[in-house]
Tab-separated table of C-alpha atoms in Angstrom:
chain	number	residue	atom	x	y	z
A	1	UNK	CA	-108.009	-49.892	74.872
A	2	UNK	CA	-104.115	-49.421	74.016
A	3	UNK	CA	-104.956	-49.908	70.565
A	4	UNK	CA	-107.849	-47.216	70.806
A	5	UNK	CA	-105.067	-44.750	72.523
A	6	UNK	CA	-102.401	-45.512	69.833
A	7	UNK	CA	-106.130	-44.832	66.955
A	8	UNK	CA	-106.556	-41.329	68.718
A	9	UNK	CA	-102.968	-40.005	68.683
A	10	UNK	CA	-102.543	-40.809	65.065
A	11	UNK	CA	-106.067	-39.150	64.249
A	12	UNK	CA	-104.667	-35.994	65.971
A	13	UNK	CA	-101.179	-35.859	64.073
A	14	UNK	CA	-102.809	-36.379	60.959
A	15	UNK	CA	-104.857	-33.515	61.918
A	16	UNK	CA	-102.368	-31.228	62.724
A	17	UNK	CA	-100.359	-32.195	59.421
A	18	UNK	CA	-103.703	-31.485	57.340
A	19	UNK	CA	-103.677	-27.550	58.406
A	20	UNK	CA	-104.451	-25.566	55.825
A	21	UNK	CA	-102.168	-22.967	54.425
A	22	UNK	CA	-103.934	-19.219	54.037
A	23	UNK	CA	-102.947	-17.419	51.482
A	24	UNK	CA	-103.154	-13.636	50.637
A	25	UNK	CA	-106.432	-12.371	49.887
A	26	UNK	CA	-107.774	-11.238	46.440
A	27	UNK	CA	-109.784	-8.006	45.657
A	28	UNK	CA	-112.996	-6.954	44.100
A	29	UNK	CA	-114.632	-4.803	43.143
A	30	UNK	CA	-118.767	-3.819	43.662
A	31	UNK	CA	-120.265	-1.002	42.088
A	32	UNK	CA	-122.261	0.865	44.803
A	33	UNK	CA	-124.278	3.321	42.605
A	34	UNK	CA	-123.676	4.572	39.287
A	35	UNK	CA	-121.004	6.926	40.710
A	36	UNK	CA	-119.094	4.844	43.602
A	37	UNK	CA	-117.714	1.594	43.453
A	38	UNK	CA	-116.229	-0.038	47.034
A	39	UNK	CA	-113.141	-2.354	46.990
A	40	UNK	CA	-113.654	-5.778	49.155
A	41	UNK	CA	-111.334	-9.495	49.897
A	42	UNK	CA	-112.435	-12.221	49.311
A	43	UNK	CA	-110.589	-14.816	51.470
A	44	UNK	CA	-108.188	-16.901	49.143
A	45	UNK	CA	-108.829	-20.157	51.477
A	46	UNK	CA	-112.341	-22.269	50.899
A	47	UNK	CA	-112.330	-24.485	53.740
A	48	UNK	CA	-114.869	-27.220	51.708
A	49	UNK	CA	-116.558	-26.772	48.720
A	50	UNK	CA	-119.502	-27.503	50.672
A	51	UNK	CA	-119.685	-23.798	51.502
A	52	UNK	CA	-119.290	-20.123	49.469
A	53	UNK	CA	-116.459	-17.494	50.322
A	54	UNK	CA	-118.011	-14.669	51.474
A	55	UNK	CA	-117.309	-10.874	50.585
A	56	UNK	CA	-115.382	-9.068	53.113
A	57	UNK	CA	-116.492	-6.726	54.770
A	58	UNK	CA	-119.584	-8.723	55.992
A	59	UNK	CA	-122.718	-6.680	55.140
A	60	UNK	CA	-125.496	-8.031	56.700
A	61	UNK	CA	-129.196	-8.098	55.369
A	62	UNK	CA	-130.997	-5.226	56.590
A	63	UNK	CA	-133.807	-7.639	57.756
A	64	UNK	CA	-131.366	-10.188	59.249
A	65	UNK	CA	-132.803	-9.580	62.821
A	66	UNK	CA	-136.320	-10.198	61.472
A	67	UNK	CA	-135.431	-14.155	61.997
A	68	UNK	CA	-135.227	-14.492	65.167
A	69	UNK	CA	-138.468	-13.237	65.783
A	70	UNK	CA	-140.765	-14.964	63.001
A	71	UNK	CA	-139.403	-18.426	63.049
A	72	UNK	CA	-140.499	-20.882	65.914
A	73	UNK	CA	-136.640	-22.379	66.857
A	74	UNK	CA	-133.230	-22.213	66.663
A	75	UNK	CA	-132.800	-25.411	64.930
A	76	UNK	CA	-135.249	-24.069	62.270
A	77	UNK	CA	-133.388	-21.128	62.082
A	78	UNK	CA	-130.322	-22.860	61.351
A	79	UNK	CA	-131.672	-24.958	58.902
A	80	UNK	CA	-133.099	-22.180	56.774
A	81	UNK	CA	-130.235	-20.721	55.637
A	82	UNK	CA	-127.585	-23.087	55.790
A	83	UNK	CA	-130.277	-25.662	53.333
A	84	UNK	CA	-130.962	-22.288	51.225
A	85	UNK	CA	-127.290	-22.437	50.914
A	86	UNK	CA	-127.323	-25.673	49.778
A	87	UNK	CA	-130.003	-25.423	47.355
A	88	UNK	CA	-128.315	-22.641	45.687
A	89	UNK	CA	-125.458	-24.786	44.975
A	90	UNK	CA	-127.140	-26.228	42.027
A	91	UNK	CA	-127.465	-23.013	39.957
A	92	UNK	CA	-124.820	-21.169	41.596
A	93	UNK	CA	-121.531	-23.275	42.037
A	94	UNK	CA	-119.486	-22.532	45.206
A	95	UNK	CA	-116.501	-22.931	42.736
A	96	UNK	CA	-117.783	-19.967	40.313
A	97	UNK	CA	-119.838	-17.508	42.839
A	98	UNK	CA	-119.366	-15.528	46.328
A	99	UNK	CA	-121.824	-15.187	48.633
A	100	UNK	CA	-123.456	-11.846	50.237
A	101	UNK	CA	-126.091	-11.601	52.280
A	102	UNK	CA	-129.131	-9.846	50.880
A	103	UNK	CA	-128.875	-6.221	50.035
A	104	UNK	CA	-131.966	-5.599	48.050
A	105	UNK	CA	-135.254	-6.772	50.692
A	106	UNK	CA	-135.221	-4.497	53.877
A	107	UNK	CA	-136.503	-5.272	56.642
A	108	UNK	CA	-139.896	-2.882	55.937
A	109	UNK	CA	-140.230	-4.656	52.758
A	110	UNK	CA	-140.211	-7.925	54.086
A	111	UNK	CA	-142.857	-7.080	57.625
A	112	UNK	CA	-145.047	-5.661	55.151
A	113	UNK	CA	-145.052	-8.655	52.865
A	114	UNK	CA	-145.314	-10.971	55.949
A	115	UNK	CA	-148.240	-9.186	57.162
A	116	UNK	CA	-151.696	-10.253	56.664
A	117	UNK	CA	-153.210	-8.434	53.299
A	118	UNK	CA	-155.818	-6.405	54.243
A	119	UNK	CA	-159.894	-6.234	53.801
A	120	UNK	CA	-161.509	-4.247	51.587
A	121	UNK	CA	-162.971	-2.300	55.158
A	122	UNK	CA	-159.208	-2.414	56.591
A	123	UNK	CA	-157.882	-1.014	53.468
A	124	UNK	CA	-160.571	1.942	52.902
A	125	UNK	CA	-159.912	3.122	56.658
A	126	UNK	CA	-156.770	3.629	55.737
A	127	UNK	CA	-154.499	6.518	54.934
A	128	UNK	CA	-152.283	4.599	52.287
A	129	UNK	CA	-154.086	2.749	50.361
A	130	UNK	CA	-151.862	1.724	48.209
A	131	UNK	CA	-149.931	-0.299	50.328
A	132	UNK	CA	-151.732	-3.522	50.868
A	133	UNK	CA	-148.615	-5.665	50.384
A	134	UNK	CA	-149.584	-8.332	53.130
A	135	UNK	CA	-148.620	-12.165	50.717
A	136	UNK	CA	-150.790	-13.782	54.205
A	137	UNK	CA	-154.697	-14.313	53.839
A	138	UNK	CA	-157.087	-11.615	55.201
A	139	UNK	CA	-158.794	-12.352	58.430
A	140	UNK	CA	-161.998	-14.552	58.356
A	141	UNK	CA	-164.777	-12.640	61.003
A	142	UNK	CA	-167.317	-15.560	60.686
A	143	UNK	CA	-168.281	-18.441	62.457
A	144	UNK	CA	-166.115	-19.356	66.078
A	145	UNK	CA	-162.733	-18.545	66.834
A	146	UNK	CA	-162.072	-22.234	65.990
A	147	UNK	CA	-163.536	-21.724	62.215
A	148	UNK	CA	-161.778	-18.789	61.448
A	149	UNK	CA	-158.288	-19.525	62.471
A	150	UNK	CA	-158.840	-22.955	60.639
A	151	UNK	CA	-160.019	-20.996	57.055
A	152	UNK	CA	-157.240	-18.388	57.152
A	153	UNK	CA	-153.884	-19.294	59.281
A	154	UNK	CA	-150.616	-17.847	59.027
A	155	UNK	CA	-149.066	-19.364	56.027
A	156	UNK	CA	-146.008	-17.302	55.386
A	157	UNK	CA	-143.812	-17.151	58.556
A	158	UNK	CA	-140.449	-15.456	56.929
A	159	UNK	CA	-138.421	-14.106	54.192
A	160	UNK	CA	-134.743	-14.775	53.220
A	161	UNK	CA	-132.983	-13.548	50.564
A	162	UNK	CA	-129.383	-14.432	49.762
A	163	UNK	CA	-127.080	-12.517	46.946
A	164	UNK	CA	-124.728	-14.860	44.877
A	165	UNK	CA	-121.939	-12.592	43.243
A	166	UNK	CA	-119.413	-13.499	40.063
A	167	UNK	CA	-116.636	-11.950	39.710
A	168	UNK	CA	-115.001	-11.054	35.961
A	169	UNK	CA	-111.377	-10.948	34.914
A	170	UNK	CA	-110.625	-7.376	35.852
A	171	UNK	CA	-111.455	-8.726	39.612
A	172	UNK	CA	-114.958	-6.665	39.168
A	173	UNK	CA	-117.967	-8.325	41.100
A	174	UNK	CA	-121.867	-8.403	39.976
A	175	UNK	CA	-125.224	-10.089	41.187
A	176	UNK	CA	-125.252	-13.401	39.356
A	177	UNK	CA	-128.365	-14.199	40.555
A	178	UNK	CA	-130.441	-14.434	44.285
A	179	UNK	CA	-131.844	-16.884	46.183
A	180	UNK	CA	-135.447	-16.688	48.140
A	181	UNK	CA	-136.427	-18.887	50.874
A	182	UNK	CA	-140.004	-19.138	52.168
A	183	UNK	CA	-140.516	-20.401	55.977
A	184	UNK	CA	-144.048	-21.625	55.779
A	185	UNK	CA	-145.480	-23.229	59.459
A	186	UNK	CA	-146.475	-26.275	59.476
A	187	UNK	CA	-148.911	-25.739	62.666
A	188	UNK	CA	-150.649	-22.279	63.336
A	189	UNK	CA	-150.605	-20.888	66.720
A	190	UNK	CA	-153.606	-18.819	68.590
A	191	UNK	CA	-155.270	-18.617	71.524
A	192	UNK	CA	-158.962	-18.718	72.939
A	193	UNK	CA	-160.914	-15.951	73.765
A	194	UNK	CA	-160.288	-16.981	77.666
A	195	UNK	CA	-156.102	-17.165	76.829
A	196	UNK	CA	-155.675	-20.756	76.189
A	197	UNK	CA	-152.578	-21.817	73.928
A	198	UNK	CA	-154.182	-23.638	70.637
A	199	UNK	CA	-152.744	-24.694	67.733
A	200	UNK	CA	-153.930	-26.011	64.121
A	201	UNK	CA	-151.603	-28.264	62.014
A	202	UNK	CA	-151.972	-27.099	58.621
A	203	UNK	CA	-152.276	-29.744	55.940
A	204	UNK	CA	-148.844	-30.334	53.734
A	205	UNK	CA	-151.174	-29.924	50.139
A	206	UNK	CA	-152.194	-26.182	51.245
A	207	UNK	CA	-148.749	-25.469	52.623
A	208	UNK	CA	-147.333	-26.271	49.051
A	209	UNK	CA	-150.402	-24.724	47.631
A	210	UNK	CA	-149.894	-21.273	49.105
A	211	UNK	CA	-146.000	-21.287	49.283
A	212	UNK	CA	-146.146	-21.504	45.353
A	213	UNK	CA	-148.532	-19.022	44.778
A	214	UNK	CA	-146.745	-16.195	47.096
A	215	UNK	CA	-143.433	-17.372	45.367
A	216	UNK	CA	-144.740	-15.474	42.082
A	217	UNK	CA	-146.164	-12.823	43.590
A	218	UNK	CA	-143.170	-12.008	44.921
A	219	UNK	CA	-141.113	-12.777	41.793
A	220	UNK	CA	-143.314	-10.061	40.385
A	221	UNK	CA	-142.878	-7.842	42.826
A	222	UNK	CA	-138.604	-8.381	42.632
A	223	UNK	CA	-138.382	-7.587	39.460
A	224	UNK	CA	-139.757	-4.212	39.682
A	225	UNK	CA	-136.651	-3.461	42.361
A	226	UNK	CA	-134.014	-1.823	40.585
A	227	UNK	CA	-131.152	-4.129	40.004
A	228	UNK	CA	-133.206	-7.284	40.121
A	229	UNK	CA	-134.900	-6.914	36.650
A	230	UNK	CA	-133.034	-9.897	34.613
A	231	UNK	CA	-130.914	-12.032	37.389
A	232	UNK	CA	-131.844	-15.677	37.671
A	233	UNK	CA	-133.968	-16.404	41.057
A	234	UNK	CA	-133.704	-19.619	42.549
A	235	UNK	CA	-136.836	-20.009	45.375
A	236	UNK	CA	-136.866	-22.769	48.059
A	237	UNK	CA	-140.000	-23.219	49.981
A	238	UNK	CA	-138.903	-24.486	54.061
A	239	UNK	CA	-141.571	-26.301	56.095
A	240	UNK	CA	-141.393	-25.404	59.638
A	241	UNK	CA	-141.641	-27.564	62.700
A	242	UNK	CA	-143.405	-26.921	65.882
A	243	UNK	CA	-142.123	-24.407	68.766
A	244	UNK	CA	-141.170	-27.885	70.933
A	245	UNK	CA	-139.828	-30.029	67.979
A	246	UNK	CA	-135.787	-31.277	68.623
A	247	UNK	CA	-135.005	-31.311	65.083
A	248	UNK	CA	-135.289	-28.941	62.338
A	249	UNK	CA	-137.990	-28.238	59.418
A	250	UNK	CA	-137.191	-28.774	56.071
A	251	UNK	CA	-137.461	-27.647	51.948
A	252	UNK	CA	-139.748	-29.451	50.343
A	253	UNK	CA	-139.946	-27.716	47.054
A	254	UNK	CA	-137.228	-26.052	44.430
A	255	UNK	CA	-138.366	-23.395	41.898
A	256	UNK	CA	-136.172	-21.277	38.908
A	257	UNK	CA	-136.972	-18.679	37.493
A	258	UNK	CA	-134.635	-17.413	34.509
A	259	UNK	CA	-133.860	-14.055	33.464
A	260	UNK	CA	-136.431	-11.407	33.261
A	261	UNK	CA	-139.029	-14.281	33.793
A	262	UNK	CA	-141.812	-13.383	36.239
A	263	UNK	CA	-142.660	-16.582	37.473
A	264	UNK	CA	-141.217	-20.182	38.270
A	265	UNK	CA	-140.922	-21.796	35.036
A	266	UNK	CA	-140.844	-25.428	37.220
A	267	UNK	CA	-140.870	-26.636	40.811
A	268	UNK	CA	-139.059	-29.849	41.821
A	269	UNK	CA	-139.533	-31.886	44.337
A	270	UNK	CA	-136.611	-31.818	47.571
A	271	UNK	CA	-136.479	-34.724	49.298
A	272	UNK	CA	-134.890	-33.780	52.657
A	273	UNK	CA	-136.070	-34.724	56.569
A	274	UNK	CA	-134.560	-35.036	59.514
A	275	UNK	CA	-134.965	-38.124	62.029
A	276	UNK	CA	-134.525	-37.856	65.792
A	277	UNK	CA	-132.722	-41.088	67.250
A	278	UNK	CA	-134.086	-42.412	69.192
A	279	UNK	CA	-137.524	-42.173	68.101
A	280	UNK	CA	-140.648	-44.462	66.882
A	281	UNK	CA	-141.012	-42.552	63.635
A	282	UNK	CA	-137.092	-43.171	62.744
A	283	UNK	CA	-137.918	-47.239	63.679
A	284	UNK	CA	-140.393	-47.151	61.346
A	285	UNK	CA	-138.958	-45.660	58.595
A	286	UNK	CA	-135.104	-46.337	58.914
A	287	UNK	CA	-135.067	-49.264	61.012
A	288	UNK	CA	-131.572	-50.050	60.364
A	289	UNK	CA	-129.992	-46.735	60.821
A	290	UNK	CA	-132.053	-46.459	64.207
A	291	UNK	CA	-130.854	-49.731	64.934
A	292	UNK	CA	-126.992	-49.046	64.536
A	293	UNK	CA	-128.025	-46.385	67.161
A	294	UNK	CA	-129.641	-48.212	69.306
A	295	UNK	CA	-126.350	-50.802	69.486
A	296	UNK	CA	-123.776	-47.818	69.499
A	297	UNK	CA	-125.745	-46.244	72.522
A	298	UNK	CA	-125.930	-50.131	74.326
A	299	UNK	CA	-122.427	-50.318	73.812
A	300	UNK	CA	-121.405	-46.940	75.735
A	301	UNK	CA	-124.333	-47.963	78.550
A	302	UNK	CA	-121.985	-52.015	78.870
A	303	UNK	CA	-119.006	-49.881	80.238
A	304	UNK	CA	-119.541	-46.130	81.196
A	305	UNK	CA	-121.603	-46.167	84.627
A	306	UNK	CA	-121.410	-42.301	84.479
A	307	UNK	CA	-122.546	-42.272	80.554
A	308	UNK	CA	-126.505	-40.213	81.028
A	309	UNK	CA	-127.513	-40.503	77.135
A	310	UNK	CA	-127.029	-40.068	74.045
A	311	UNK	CA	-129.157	-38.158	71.194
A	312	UNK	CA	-128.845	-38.338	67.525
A	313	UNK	CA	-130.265	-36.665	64.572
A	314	UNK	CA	-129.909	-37.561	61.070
A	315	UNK	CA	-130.406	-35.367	57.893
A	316	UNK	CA	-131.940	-37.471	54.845
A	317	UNK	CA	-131.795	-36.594	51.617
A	318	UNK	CA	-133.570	-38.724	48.987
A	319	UNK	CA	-134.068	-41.186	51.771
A	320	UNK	CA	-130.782	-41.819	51.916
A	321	UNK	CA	-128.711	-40.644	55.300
A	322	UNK	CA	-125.817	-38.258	54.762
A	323	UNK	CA	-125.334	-37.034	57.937
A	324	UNK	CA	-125.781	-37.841	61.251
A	325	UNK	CA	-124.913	-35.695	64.544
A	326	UNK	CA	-124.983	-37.136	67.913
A	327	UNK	CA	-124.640	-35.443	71.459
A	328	UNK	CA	-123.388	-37.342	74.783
A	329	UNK	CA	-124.022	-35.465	77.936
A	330	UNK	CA	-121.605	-37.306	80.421
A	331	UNK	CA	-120.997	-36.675	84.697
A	332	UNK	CA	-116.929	-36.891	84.836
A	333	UNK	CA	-114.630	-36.857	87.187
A	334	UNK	CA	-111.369	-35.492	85.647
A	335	UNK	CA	-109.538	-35.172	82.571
A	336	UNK	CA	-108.405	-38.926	82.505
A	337	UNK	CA	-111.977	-40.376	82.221
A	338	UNK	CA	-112.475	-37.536	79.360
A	339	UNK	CA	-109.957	-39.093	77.016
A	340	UNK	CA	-110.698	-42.542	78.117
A	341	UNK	CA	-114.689	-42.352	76.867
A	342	UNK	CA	-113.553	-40.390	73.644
A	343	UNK	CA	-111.084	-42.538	73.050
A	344	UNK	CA	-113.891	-45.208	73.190
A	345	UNK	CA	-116.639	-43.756	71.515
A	346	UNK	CA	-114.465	-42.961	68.695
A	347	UNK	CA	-114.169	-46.592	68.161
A	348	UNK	CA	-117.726	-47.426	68.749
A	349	UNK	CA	-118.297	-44.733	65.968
A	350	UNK	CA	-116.044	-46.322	63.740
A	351	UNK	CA	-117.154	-49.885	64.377
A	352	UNK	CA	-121.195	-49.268	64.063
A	353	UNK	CA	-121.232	-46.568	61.482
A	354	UNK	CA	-120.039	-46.876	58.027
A	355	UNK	CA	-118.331	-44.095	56.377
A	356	UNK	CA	-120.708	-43.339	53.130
A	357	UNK	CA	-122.257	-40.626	55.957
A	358	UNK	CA	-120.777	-37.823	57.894
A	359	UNK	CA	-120.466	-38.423	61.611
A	360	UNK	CA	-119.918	-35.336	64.256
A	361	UNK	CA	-120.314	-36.351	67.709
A	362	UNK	CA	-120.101	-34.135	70.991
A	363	UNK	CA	-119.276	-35.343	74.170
A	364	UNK	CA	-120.567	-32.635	77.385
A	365	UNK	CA	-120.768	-32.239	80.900
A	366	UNK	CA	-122.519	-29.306	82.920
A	367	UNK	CA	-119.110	-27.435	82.169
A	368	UNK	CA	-119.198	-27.271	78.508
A	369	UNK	CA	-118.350	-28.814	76.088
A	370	UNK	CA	-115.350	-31.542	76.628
A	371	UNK	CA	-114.928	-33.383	73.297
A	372	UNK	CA	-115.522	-33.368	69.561
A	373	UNK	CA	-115.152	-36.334	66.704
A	374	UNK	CA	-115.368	-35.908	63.345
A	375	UNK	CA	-115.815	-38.418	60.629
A	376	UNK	CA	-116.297	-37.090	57.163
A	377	UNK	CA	-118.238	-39.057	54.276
A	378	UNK	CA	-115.390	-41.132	52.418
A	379	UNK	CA	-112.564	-40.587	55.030
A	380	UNK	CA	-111.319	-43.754	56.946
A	381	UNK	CA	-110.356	-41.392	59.494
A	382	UNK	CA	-111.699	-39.566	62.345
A	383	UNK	CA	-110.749	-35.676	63.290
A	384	UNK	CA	-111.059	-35.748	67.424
A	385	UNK	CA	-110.313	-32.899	69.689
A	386	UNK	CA	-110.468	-32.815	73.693
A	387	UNK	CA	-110.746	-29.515	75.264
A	388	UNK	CA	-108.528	-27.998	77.302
């Protein structure tokens, strides 16, 4: 244990001598309309080139709130913009382009196109009838509640868009291109005539199916927007989980279109899951990942009487694992026992997992949070911070 004390005060100072230094910000400059042009920073300082500097002042997406109502979790939530991110990364380099969230979908664009399309009876009893913009099937009347919410579910559950700027060498920014992401569920949600909670898991081949062909209707419909006419689109279609699932959906499909193209000119396949530890489906398919788990978890059980389980969840991508989170609720007694068990499971992490993978681990009781340790892919050493 004196050797694991003497590990976690040389992780800290080599923390604190790793700070970064902020420089001064630099300006751009966005034209507005064809008359007014707005001056914003961009933060000098990218804290990994994992992520995008974003244009200050934040503008958010007019249809930002939309999420929180259309999408079945917070994990999912999460996980569908910070992958869209990541997807984008391919096209649009986080060394080359600044990020802004979407200006050009608001948020009565986006219901609309989230909305069911209408019959031909819906449409002719109504006063617009123009504006049959629903991307989700019609409603099927026939046969038992059963049949119809089995022929025509709820495909499309939400809508992001993302703006990726570039900025020239008079310090003057421009759309280089946006990103679409397309939340499709995975299971549709209804209820029987008498109130009941049902649900329908919708098959993976007409998720894909219907995810592609909304994609390029709504390609076509983007570049009529003004603005939007020649930019590159990059489209990622998300797969939902359920309302109850503990980890997060994931994109399953990739699609470009180029400039002034109406259409994805080719979809690729993304190879990305998540795998709760511990859990049958991660024994079966990464035994020896969900095995490391299983001996890192039996280790904390030999010597912490107080230790109430641990949770981890690991993000695949092309079946390989690249990062894996794990939370430790604990019961503690003071601050002592706090630094002891980190100081522990900081070598547990270091002994069980190897370091081709990220590692971020947090350590609670029922007053908060009480500890965080961080190993990055490729470092041989661990960030760890208790809390005051």
């Amino acid at each position: 244990m004196r050797r694991l004390g003497a590990f976690f005060i040389m992780s800290t100072l080599l923390l604190s001598g790793c700070v970064p230094q902020f420089e001064k910000e630099e300006e751009i400059v966005q034209d507005i309309d064809d008359n007014t042009q707005e001056t914003a920073i961009v933060p000098k300082y990218n804290i990994s080139d994992q992520y995008y500097r974003t244009v200050i002042p934040f503008k958010p997406s007019e249809s930002r709130g939309l999420v929180v109502y259309r999408m079945n979790n917070r994990l999912d939530i999460d996980e569908f913009e910070t992958g869209l991110m990541r997807l984008a990364q391919e096209q649009f380099p986080t060394e080359e382009f600044l990020y802004q969230d979407g200006q050009y979908l608001d948020s009565e664009t986006v219901t609309a196109w989230l909305s069911r399309k209408l019959t031909d009876e819906q449409l002719a009893n109504q006063e617009d009838k123009g504006a049959n913009l629903g991307l989700n099937p019609p409603p099927v009347t026939e046969g038992t509640l059963k049949e119809q919410n089995e022929a025509s579910p709820i495909y499309l559950s939400h809508i992001l868009e993302q703006n990726y700027l570039v900025k020239d060498d008079e310090g003057k920014a421009e759309l280089g291109g946006i990103v679409l992401g397309l939340a499709m569920n995975s299971i549709h949600y209804y209820s029987q005539e008498q109130g009941y909670p049902r649900e329908y898991e919708i098959p993976d081949a007409e998720i894909e199916q219907q995810g592609k062909e909304m994609a390029d209707e709504m390609i076509r419909r983007i570049r009529n927007i003004e603005g939007l006419e020649n930019v590159p689109i990059t489209v990622g279609l998300f797969k939902q989980e359920g309302k109850s699932s503990v980890v997060p959906g994931n994109f399953f499909a990739k699609g470009q279109v180029k400039s002034k193209a109406n259409s994805v000119e080719k979809w690729t396949v993304v190879n990305e899951e998540y795998y709760l530890f511990p859990s049958s489906d991660a024994m079966a398919n990464y035994r020896d990942d969900a095995t490391r788990m299983l001996n890192f978890k039996a280790d904390i059980d030999e010597y912490f009487p107080n230790y109430t389980g641990v949770v981890g969840r690991g993000f695949y991508k092309d079946e390989q694992l690249t990062e894996l989170t794990i939370e430790i609720p604990m019961q503690f007694y003071g601050k002592a026992e706090v630094v002891g068990f980190t100081q522990y499971v900081t070598g547990l992490i270091m002994e069980h997992f190897q370091n081709y993978f990220s590692v971020k681990c947090y350590i609670s009781s029922i007053s908060g949070p009480e500890a965080i340790i961080i190993r990055e892919a490729g470092k041989e050493e661990p960030f760890v911070h208790i809390y005051d």
